[in-house]
Coordinates of C-alpha atoms and ligand atoms in Angstrom, one line a residue:
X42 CA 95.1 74.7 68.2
X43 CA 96.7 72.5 70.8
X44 CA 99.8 74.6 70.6
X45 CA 102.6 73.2 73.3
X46 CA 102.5 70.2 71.4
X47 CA 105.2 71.4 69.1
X48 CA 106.6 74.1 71.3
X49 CA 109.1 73.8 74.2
X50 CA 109.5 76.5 76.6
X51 CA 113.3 77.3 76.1
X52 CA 112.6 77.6 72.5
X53 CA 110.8 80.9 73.0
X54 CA 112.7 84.0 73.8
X55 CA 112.0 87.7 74.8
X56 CA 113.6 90.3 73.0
X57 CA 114.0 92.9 75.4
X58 CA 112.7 96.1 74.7
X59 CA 114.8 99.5 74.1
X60 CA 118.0 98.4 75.5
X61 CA 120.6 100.8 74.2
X62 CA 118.1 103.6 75.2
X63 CA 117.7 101.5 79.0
X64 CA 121.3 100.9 79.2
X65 CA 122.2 104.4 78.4
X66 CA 119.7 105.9 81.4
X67 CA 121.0 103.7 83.4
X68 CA 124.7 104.4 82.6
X69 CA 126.1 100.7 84.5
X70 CA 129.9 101.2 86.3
X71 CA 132.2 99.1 87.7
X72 CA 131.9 98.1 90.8
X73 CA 128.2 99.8 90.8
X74 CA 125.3 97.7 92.5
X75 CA 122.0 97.2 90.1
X76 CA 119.0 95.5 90.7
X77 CA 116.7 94.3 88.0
X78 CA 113.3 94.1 89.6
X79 CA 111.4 92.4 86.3
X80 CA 114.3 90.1 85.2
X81 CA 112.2 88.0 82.9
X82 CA 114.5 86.5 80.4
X83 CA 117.9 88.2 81.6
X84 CA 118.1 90.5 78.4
X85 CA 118.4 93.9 80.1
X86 CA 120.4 92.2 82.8
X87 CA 123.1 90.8 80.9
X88 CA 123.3 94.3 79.0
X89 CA 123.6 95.9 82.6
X90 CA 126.1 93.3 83.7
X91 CA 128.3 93.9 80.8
X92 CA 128.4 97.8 81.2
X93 CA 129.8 97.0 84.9
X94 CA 132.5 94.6 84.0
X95 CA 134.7 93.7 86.0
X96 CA 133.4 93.9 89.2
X97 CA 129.7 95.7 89.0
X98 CA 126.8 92.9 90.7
X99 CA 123.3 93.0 89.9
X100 CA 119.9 91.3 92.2
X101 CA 117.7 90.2 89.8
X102 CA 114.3 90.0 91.3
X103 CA 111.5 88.4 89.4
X104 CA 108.0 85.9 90.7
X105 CA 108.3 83.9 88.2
X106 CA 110.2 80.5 88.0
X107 CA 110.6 79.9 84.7
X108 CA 111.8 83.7 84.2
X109 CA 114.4 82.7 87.3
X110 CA 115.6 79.7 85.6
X111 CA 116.4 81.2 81.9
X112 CA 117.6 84.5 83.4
X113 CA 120.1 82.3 85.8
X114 CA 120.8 79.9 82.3
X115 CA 121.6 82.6 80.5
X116 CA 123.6 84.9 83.2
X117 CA 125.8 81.9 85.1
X118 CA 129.3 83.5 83.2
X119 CA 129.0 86.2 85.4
X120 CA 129.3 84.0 88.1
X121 CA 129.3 85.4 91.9
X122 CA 128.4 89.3 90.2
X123 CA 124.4 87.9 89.7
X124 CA 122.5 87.1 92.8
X125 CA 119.0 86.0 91.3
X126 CA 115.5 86.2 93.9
X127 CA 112.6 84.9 94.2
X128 CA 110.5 87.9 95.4
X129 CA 107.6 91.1 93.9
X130 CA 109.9 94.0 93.5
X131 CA 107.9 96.0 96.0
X132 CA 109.7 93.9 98.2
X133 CA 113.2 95.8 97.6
X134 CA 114.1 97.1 100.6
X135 CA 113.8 93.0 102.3
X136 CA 115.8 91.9 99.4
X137 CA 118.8 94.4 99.8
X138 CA 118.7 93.9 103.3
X139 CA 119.7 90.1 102.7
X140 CA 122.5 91.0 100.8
X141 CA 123.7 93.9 103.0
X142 CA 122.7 96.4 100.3
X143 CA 121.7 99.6 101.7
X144 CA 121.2 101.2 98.7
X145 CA 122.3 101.3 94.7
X146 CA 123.2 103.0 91.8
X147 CA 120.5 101.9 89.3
X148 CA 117.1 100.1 89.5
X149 CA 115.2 98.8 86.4
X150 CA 112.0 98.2 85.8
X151 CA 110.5 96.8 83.0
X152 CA 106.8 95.9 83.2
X153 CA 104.1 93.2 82.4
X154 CA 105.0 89.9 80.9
X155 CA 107.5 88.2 79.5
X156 CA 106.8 87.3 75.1
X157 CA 107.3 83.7 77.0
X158 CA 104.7 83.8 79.1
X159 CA 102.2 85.0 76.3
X160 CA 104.1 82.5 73.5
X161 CA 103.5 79.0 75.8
X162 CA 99.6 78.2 75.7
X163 CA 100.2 76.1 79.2
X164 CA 100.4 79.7 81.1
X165 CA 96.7 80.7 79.7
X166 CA 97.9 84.2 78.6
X167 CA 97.1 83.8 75.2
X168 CA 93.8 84.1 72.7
X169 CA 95.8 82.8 70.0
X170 CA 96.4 79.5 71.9
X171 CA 94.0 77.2 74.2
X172 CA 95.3 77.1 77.4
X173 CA 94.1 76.7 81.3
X174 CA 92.4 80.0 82.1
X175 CA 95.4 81.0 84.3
X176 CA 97.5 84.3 84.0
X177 CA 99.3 84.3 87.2
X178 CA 102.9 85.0 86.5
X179 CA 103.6 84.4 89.9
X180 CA 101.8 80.4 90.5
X181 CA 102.3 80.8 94.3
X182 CA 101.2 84.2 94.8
X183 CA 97.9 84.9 92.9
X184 CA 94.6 83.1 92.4
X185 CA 94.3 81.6 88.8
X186 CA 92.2 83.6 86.5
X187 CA 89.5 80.6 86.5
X188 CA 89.2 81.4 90.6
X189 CA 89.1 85.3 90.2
X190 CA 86.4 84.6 87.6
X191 CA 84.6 82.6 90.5
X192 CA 84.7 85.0 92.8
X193 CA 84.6 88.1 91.6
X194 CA 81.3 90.4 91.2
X195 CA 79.5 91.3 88.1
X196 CA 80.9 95.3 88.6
X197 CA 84.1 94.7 89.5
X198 CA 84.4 93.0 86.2
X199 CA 82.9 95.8 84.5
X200 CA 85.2 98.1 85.9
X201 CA 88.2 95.7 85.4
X202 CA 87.5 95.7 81.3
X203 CA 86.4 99.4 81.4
X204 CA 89.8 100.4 83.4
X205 CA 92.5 98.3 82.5
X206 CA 91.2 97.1 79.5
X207 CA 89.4 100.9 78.0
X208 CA 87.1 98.2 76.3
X209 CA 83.8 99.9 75.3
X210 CA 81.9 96.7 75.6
X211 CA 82.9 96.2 79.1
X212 CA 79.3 95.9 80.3
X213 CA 78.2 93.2 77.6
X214 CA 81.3 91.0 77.6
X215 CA 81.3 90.8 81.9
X216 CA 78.0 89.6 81.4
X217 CA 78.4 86.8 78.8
X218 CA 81.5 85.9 80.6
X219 CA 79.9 85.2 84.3
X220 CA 77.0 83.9 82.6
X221 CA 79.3 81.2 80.7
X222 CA 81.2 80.5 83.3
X223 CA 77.8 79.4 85.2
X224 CA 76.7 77.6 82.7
X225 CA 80.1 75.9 82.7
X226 CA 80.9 76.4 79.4
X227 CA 84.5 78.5 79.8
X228 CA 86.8 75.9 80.0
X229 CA 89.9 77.6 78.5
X230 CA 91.2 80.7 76.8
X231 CA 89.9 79.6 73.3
X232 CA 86.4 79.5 74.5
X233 CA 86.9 83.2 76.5
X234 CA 88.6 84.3 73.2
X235 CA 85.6 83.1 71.0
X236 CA 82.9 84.7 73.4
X237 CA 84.5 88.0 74.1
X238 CA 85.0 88.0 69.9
X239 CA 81.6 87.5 69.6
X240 CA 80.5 90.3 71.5
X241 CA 83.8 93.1 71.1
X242 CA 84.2 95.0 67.8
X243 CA 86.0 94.4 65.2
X244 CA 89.0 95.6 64.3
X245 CA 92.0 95.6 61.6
X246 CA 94.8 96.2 64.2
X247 CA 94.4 93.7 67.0
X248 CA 92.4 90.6 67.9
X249 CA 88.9 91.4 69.6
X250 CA 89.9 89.7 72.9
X251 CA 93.1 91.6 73.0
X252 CA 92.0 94.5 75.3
X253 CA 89.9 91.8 77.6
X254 CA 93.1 89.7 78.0
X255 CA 95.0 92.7 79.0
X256 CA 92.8 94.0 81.7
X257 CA 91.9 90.3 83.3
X258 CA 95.9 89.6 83.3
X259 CA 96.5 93.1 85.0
X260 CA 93.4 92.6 87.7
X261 CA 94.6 88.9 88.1
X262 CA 98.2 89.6 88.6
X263 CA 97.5 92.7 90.6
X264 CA 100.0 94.7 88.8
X265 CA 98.7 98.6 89.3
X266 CA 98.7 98.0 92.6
X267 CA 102.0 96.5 93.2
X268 CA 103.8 99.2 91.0
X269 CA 101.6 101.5 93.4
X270 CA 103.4 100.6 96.1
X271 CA 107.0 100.5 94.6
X272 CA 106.3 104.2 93.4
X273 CA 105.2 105.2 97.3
X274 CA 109.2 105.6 98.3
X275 CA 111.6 103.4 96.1
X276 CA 113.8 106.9 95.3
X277 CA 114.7 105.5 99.2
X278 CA 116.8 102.9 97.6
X279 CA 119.2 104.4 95.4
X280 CA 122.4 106.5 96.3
X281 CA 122.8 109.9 95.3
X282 CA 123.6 109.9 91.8
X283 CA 121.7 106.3 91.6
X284 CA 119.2 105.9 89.0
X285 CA 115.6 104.4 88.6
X286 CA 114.3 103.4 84.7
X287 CA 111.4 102.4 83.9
X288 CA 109.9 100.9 81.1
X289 CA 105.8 100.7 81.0
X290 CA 103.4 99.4 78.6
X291 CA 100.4 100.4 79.7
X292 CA 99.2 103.7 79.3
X293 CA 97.6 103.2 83.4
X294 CA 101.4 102.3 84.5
X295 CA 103.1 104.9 82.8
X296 CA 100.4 107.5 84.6
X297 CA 101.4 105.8 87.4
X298 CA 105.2 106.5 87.3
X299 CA 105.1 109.8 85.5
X300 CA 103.2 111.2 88.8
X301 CA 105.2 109.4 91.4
X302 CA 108.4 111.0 89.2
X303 CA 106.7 114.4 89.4
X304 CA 106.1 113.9 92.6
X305 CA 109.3 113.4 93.6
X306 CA 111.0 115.9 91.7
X307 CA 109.1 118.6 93.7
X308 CA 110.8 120.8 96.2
X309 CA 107.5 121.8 97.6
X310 CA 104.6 119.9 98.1
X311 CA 102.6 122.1 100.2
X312 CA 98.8 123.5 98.6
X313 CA 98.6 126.3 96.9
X314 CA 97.8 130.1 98.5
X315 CA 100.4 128.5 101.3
X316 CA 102.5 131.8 102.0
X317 CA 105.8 130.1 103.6
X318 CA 106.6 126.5 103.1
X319 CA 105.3 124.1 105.6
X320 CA 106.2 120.8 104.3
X321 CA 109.4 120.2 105.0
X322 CA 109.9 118.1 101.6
X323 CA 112.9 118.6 99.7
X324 CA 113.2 117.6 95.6
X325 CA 114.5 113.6 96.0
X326 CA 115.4 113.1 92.2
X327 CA 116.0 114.8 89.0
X328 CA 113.7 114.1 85.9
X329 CA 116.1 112.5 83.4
X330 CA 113.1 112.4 80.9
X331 CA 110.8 115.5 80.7
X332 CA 108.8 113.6 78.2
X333 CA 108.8 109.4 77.9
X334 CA 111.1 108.4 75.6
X335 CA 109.9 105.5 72.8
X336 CA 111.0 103.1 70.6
X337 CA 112.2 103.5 67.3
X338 CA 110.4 102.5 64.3
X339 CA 113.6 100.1 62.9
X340 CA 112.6 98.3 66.7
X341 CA 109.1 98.4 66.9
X342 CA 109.0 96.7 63.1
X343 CA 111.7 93.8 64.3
X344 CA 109.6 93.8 67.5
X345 CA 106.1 94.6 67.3
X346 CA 105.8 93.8 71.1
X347 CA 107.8 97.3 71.5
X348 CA 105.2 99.4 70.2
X349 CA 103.4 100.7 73.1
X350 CA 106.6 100.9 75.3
X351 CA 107.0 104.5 77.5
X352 CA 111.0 104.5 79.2
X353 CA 110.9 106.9 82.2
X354 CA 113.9 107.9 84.3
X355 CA 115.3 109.7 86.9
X356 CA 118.5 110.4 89.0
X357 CA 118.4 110.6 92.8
X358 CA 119.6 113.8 94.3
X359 CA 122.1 113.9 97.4
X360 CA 120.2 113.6 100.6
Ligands
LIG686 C1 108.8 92.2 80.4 S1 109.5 91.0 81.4 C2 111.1 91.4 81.6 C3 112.0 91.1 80.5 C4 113.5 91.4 80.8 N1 113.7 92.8 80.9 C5 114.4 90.8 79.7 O1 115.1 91.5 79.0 O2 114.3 89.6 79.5 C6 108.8 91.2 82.9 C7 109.2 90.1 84.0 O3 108.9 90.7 85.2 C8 108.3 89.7 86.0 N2 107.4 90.5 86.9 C9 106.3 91.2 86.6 N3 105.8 91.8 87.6 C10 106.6 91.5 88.7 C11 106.5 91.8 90.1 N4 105.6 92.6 90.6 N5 107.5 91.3 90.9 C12 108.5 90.5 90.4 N6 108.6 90.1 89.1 C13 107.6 90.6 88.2 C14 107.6 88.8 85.1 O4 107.4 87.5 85.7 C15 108.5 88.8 83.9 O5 109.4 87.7 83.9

């Protein structure tokens, strides 16, 4: 189905995910300083902004320019409190350092993809819709998924699907899928969506393709390793009391930020049979969530895009 014929991009919206529970962690003030590294729609950002009436500002970082343009539609009351870049959050420390911000008092994160860029077929996220096989969220920054399919090697797709995808039939599908495209016959995402249903199980809960989708969107936009490398220091950024949330949805991400939390809540982190402390590392944060919170089942049913969201959070200790 051609679908963009009927379906302009401002008509589709995100509903953002868990936002009393967000809003709550993150506990907005006046005058406080937030910055919203995945501002996608502007849904938890204009919650945030709200909380910090009259004077709290927010950076709202996000790659994508369609994401920048709605968020900065939808935020422009707030006037000279929103300050909207074009940057990858792991990039925080350059983007405070243009506004003068050493550090701040709450950083969000909420992962993945806007329902946007799944809903509009022209962005080639989707195996409902035929679209350009894409995926880049950010158009200047990655290769298109029709280039990454080009170049990339028979077990490095395997292990893409196997990873990031936990698809059983990782071996099969890689190979039907280099095989087509050599043969020229994967033009879009309805012919990807057709081969890997051919080949993937069936099941009742999700389309075939869904898991293959999620993994070459993932490898594509390099998202593990870019949360990675936010998760290395970013407690650096907050002021004492300042808090970092996170919202994952993939159960690779949320590993990813439940260690670096753990990690950081450590007052030790020399090995074990050590007598004396050696390392000279001191707890940086306070777990604000022992175990990830979810979303409730009224949300999830208004929502079904909530389902598989984890929200993380914790609270930066003085220095
Ligand atoms: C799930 S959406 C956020 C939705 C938002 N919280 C709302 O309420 O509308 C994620 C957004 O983050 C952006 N994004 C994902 N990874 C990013 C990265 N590494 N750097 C910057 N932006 C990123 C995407 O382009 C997308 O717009």
């Amino acid at each position: 189905m051609p679908a963009l014929e009927h379906e302009t991009s401002s008509a589709v919206t995100h509903a953002a995910v868990m936002l009393r529970e967000t809003v709550e962690l993150l506990r907005p003030r006046s005058g406080g300083r937030y910055v919203d590294g995945t501002l996608g729609g502007g849904g938890h950002a204009q919650a945030i902004l709200e909380a910090s009436g009259p004077h709290g500002e927010l950076l709202g970082i996000d790659w994508d320019e369609e994401a920048r343009a709605r968020a900065a539609a939808r935020l422009a009351r707030f006037g000279a409190r929103v300050h909207i870049v074009d940057a990858v959050f792991d990039q925080i420390g350059e983007c405070l350092e243009r506004f003068g911000w050493e550090a701040v008092d709450g950083i969000l994160l909420d992962l993945g993809v806007s329902s946007f860029h799944l809903d509009l077929a022209d962005r080639g996220f989707s195996f409902a819709r035929s679209g350009p096989l894409d995926m880049r969220m950010s158009r200047s920054r990655a290769r298109a998924l029709s280039q990454w399919l080009d170049e990339v090697s028979e077990p490095e797709l395997v292990r893409v699907l196997r990873e990031y995808g936990e698809e059983p039939q990782a071996r099969r599908i890689a190979r039907a899928i280099l095989a087509a495209r050599r043969r020229g016959e994967l033009a879009d995402t309805a012919a990807l969506a057709a081969l890997v249903s051919r080949i993937a199980g069936r099941s009742a809960a999700r389309h075939p393709a869904t898991r293959t989708f999620q993994a070459l969107r993932i490898a594509v936009n390099g998202e593990l390793e870019i949360l990675e490398r936010f998760l290395a220091d970013a407690y650096r950024w907050l002021r004492p009391g300042g808090r970092l949330v996170v919202l994952a949805y993939h159960s690779l991400e949320d590993r990813l930020v439940k260690s670096a939390f753990r990690l950081w809540e450590r007052s030790c982190v020399c090995s074990r049979g050590i007598p004396v402390c050696r390392c000279g590392w001191a707890a940086k944060v306070t777990l604000l969530t022992r175990r990830a919170i979810r979303p409730s089942g009224s949300e999830v049913a208004e929502n079904p895009r909530a389902r598989s969201a984890r929200l993380r959070a914790v609270e930066r200790l003085a220095a």
